[in-house]
Coordinates of C-alpha atoms in Angstrom, one line a residue:
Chain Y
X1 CA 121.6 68.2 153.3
X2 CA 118.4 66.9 155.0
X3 CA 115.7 69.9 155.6
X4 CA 113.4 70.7 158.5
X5 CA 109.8 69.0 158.0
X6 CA 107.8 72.0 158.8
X7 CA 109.9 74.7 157.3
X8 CA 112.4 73.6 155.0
X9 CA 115.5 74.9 156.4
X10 CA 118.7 73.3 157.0
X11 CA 118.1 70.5 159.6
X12 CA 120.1 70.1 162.9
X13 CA 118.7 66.4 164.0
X14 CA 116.8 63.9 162.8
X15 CA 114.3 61.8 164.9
X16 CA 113.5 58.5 163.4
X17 CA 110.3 57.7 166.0
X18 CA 108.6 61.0 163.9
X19 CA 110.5 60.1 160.5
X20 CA 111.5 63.5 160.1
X21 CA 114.3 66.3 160.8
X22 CA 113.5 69.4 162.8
X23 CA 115.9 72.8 162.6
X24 CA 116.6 74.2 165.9
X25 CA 113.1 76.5 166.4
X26 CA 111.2 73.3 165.4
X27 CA 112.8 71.4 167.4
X28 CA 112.3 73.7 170.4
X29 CA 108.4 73.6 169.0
X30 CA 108.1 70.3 169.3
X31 CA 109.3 69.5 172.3
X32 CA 107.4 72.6 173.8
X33 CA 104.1 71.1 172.4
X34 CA 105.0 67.5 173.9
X35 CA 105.4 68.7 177.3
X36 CA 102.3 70.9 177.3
X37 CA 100.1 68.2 175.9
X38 CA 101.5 65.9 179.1
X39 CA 100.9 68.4 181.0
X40 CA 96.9 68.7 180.0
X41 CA 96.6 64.8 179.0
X42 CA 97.5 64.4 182.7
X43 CA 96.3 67.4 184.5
X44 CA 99.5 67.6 186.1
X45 CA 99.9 71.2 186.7
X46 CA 97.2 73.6 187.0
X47 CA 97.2 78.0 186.5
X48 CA 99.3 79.9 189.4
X49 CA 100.1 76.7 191.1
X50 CA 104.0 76.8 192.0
X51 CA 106.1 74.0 190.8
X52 CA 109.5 72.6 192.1
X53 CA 111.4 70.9 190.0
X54 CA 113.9 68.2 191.5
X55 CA 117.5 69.2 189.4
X56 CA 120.5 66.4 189.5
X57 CA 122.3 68.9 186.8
X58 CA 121.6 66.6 184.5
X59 CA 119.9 67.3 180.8
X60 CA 116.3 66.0 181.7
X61 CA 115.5 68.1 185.0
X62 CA 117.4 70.7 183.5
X63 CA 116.0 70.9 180.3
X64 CA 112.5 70.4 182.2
X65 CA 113.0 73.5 184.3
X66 CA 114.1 75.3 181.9
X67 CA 110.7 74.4 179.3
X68 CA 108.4 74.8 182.3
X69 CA 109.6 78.2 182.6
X70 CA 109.2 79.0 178.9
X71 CA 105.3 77.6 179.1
X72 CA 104.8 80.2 181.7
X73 CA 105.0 78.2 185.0
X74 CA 106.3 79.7 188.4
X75 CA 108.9 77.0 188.7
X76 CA 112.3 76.8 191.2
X77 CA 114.8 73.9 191.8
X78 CA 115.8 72.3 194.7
X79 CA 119.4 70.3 194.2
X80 CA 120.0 67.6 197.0
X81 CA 123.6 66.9 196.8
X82 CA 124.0 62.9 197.2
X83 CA 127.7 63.0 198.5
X84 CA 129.4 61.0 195.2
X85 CA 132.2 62.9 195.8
X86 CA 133.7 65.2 192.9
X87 CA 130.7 64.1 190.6
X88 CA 127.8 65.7 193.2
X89 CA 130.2 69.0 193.4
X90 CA 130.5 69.2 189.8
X91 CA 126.5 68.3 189.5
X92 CA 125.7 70.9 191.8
X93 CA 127.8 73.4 189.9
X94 CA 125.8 72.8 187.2
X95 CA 122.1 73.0 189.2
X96 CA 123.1 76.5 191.0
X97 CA 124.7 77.8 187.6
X98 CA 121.1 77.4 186.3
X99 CA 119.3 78.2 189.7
X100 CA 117.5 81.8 191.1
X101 CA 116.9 81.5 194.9
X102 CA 113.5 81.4 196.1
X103 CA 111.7 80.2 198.9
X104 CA 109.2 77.7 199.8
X105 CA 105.6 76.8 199.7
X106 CA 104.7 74.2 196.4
X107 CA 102.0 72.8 195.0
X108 CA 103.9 70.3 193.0
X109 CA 107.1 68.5 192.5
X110 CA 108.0 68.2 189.1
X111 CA 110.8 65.8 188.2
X112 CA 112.7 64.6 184.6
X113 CA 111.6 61.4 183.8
X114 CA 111.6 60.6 180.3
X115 CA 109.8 58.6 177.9
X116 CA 112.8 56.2 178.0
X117 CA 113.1 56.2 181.5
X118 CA 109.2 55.4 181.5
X119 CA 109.8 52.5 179.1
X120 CA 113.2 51.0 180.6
X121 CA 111.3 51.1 184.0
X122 CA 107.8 49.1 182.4
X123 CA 110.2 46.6 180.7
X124 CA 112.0 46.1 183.4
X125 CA 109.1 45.9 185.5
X126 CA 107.1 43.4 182.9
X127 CA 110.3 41.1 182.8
X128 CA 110.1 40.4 186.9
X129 CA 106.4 40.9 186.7
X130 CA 106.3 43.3 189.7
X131 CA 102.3 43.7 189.8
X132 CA 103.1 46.1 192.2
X133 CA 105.6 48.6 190.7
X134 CA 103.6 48.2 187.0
X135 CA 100.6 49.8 189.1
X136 CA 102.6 52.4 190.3
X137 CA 104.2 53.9 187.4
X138 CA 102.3 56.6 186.8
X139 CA 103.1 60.3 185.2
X140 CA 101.0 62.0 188.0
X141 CA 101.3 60.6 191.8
X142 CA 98.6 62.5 193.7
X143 CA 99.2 64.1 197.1
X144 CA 99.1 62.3 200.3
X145 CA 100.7 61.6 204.1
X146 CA 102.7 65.3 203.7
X147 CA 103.9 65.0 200.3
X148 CA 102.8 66.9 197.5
X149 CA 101.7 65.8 194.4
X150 CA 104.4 64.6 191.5
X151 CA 104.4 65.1 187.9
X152 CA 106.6 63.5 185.1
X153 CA 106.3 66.2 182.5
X154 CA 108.4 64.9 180.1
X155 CA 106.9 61.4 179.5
X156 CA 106.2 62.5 176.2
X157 CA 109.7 63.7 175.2
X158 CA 113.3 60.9 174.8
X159 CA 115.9 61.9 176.4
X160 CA 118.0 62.5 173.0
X161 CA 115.0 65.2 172.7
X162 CA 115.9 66.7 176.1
X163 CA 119.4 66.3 175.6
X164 CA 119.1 68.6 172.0
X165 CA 116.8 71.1 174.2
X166 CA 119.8 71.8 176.6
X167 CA 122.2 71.9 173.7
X168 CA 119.9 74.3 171.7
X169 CA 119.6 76.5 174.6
X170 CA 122.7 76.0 175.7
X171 CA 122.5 74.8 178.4
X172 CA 125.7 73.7 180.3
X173 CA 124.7 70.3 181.8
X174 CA 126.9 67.1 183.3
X175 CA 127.4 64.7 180.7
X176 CA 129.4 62.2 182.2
X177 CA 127.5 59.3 183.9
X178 CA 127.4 58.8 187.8
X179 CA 130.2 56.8 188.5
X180 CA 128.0 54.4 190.5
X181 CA 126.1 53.9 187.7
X182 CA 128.1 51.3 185.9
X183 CA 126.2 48.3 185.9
X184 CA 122.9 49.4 186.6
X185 CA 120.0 47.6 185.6
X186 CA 117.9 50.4 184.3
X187 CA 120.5 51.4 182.1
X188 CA 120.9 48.2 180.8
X189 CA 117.1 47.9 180.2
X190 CA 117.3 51.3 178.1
X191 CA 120.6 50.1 176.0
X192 CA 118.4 46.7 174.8
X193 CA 115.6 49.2 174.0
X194 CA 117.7 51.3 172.1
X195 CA 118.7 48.1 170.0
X196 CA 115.3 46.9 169.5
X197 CA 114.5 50.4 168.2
X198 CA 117.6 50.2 165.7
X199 CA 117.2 46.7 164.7
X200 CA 113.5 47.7 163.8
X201 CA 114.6 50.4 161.6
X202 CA 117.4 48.5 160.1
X203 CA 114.4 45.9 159.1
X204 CA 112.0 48.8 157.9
X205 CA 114.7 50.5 155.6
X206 CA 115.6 47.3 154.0
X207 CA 112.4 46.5 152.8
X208 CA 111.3 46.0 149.2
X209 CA 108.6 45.4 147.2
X210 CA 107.0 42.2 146.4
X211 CA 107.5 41.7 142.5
X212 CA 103.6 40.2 142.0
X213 CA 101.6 42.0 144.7
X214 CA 103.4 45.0 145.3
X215 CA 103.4 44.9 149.1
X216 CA 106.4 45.4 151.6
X217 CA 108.3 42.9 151.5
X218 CA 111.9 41.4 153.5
X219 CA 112.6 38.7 150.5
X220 CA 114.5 39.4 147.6
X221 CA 111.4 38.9 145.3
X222 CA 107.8 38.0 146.6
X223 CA 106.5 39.0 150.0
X224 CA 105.5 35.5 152.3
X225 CA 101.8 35.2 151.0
X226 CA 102.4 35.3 147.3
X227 CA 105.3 32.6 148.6
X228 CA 102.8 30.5 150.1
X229 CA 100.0 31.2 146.9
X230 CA 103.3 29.8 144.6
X231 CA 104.0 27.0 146.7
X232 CA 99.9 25.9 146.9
X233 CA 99.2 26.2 143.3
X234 CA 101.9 23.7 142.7
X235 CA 99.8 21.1 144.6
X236 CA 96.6 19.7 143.4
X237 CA 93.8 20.7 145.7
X238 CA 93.1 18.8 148.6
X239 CA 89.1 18.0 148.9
X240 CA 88.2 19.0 152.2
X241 CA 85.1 18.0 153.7
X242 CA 83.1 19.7 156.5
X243 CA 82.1 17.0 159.5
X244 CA 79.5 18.3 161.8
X245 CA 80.2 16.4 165.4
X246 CA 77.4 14.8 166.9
X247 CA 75.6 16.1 169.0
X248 CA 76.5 15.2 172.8
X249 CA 74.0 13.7 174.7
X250 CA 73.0 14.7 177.8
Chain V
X1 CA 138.8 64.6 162.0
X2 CA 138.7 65.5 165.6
X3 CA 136.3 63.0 168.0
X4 CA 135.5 63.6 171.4
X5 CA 133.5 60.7 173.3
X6 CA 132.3 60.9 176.1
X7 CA 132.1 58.9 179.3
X8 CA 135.0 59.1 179.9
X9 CA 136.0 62.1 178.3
X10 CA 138.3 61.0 175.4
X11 CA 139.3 62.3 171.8
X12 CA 140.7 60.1 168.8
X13 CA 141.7 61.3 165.4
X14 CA 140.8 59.3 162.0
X15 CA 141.3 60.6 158.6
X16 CA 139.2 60.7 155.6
X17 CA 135.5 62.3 155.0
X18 CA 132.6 60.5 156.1
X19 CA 129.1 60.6 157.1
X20 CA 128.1 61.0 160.6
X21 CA 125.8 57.3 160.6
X22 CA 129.3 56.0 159.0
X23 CA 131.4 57.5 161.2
X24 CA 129.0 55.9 164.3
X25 CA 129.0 52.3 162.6
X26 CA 132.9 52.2 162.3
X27 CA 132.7 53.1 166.4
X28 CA 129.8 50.7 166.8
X29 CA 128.1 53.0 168.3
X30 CA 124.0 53.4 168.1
X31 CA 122.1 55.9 166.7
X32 CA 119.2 56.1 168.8
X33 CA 121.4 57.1 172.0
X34 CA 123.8 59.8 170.7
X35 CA 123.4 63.1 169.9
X36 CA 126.3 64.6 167.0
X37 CA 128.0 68.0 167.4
X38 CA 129.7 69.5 164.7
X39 CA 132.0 72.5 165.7
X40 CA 130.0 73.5 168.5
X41 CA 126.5 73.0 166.5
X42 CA 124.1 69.9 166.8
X43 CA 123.6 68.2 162.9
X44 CA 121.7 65.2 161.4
X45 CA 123.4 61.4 160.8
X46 CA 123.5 62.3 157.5
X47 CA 126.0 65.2 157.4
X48 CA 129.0 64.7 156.0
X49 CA 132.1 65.4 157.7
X50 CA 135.4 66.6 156.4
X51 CA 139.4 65.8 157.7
X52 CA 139.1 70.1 159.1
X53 CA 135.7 69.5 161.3
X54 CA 135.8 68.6 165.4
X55 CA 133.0 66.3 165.9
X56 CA 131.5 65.6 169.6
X57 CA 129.9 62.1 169.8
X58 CA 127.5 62.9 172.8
X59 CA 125.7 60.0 174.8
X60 CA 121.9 60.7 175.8
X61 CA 121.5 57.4 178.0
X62 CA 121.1 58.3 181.7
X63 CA 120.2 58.0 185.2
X64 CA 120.3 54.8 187.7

């Protein structure tokens, strides 16, 4: 049974972008430290400021909530309901089961925009080259014409990390995918990441080691320089001479 | 084994023990976007799962 990194216990996931596994309180320890460290890389929230934090009832605004709370923020949710039928009433369900009733009067709007959000959106983005919406993906918008300032606290964290914190802490959350939602562009952009990021592994654990030099290696045997050293050797040398051009004349 | 997926809600039975990683390449499903719940507890790709266990295949991938 694969152990924790830090503290050798029993693992309950493993995270392949860190190469490790992480029990339950680790896991809760890193994620804790990867939103605080947003949160101060950023200056996205500063001491006694009040923060609202925009809840679908999904993992990530629920799981950011929920963190923002445990890091000692004054934090409330506002749920708008967006009328998709029997999938907004069950989302709400979920946003009120985690909510406490407060009133107005923020500093900040928080919302749950993950790291793979942030890198479906820049792909996306980068394929149309849209100058316009690469400038304006940012993790902190500032205030401005009414609105308050906006914060992405959880740039830092996947959402398969958001989605253990809400498991972890049990946290009752919607699962199932907006029924509009089928087809989407964004979510396509984050399945081919997803991919990439497999496909890269897949390459890294089969490597081997070259059988001359040692180094990593895809081929059965010799890695592609020691290829290309095998190959040249077989050749006489070619003399090669230096010409100087002349120089131009003015 | 018992598997629920998800989206939409559905539950299959195979037989035989097997590694969670295994059990996701037989579904062709990708590691990366899943989370695995074993009997009400999150566990690592490489647990192995017997014929007695109920096994939630979760989906992470979100939002529009």
């Amino acid at each position: 049974m694969s152990k924790c990194r830090v503290c050798r216990e029993p693992a309950i996931i493993d995270l392949p972008r860190h190469n490790a596994h992480f029990c339950a309180e680790h896991l809760r320890q890193l994620c804790r430290r990867q939103v605080d460290k947003a949160i101060e890389q950023f200056e996205m929230l500063h001491p006694r400021e009040r923060v609202l934090v925009a809840v679908s009832g999904g993992k990530d605004s629920l799981a950011l909530w929920d963190v923002l709370l445990e890091l000692g923020y004054e934090v409330d949710g506002v749920y708008i309901g967006l009328g998709i039928g029997e999938y907004s009433t069950d989302s709400a369900t979920y946003a009120r089961a985690f909510a406490a009733a407060r009133d107005g009067g923020y500093d900040v709007v928080a919302t749950g925009h993950n790291l793979d959000d942030e890198a479906a959106v820049l792909f996306g983005s980068t394929l149309r080259w849209n100058v316009d919406a690469l400038a304006r993906q940012l993790s902190v918008l500032p205030a401005g014409r009414g609105f308050p300032r906006k914060v992405k606290p959880l740039v830092r964290l996947t959402e398969r990390e958001t989605a253990a914190w809400c498991v972890v802490h049990g946290i009752d959350y919607q699962v199932e995918e907006c029924p509009l939602a089928a087809g989407n562009r964004h979510l396509a952009h984050k399945a081919m990441l997803n991919v990439l990021a497999a496909t890269r592994r897949a390459v890294v654990d089969s490597l081997t080691r070259c059988s001359r030099c040692g180094s990593p290696t895809t081929g059965d045997n010799l890695c592609a320089f020691c290829r290309l050293v095998e190959v040249a050797s077989a050749h006489e040398p070619v003399p090669v001479e230096m010409l100087r051009p002349a120089k131009a004349r003015r | 084994l018992n598997i629920v997926l998800r989206n939409p809600r559905r539950t299959i039975e195979l037989a035989g023990a097997r590694t969670v990683i295994a059990l996701l390449d037989e579904l062709g499903l990708n590691r990366e976007s899943h989370l695995f719940i074993r009997n009400g507890t999150l566990v690592p790709g490489d647990t192995r799962l017997d014929d007695t266990d109920s096994v939630e295949i979760r989906p992470v991938i979100a939002g529009g």
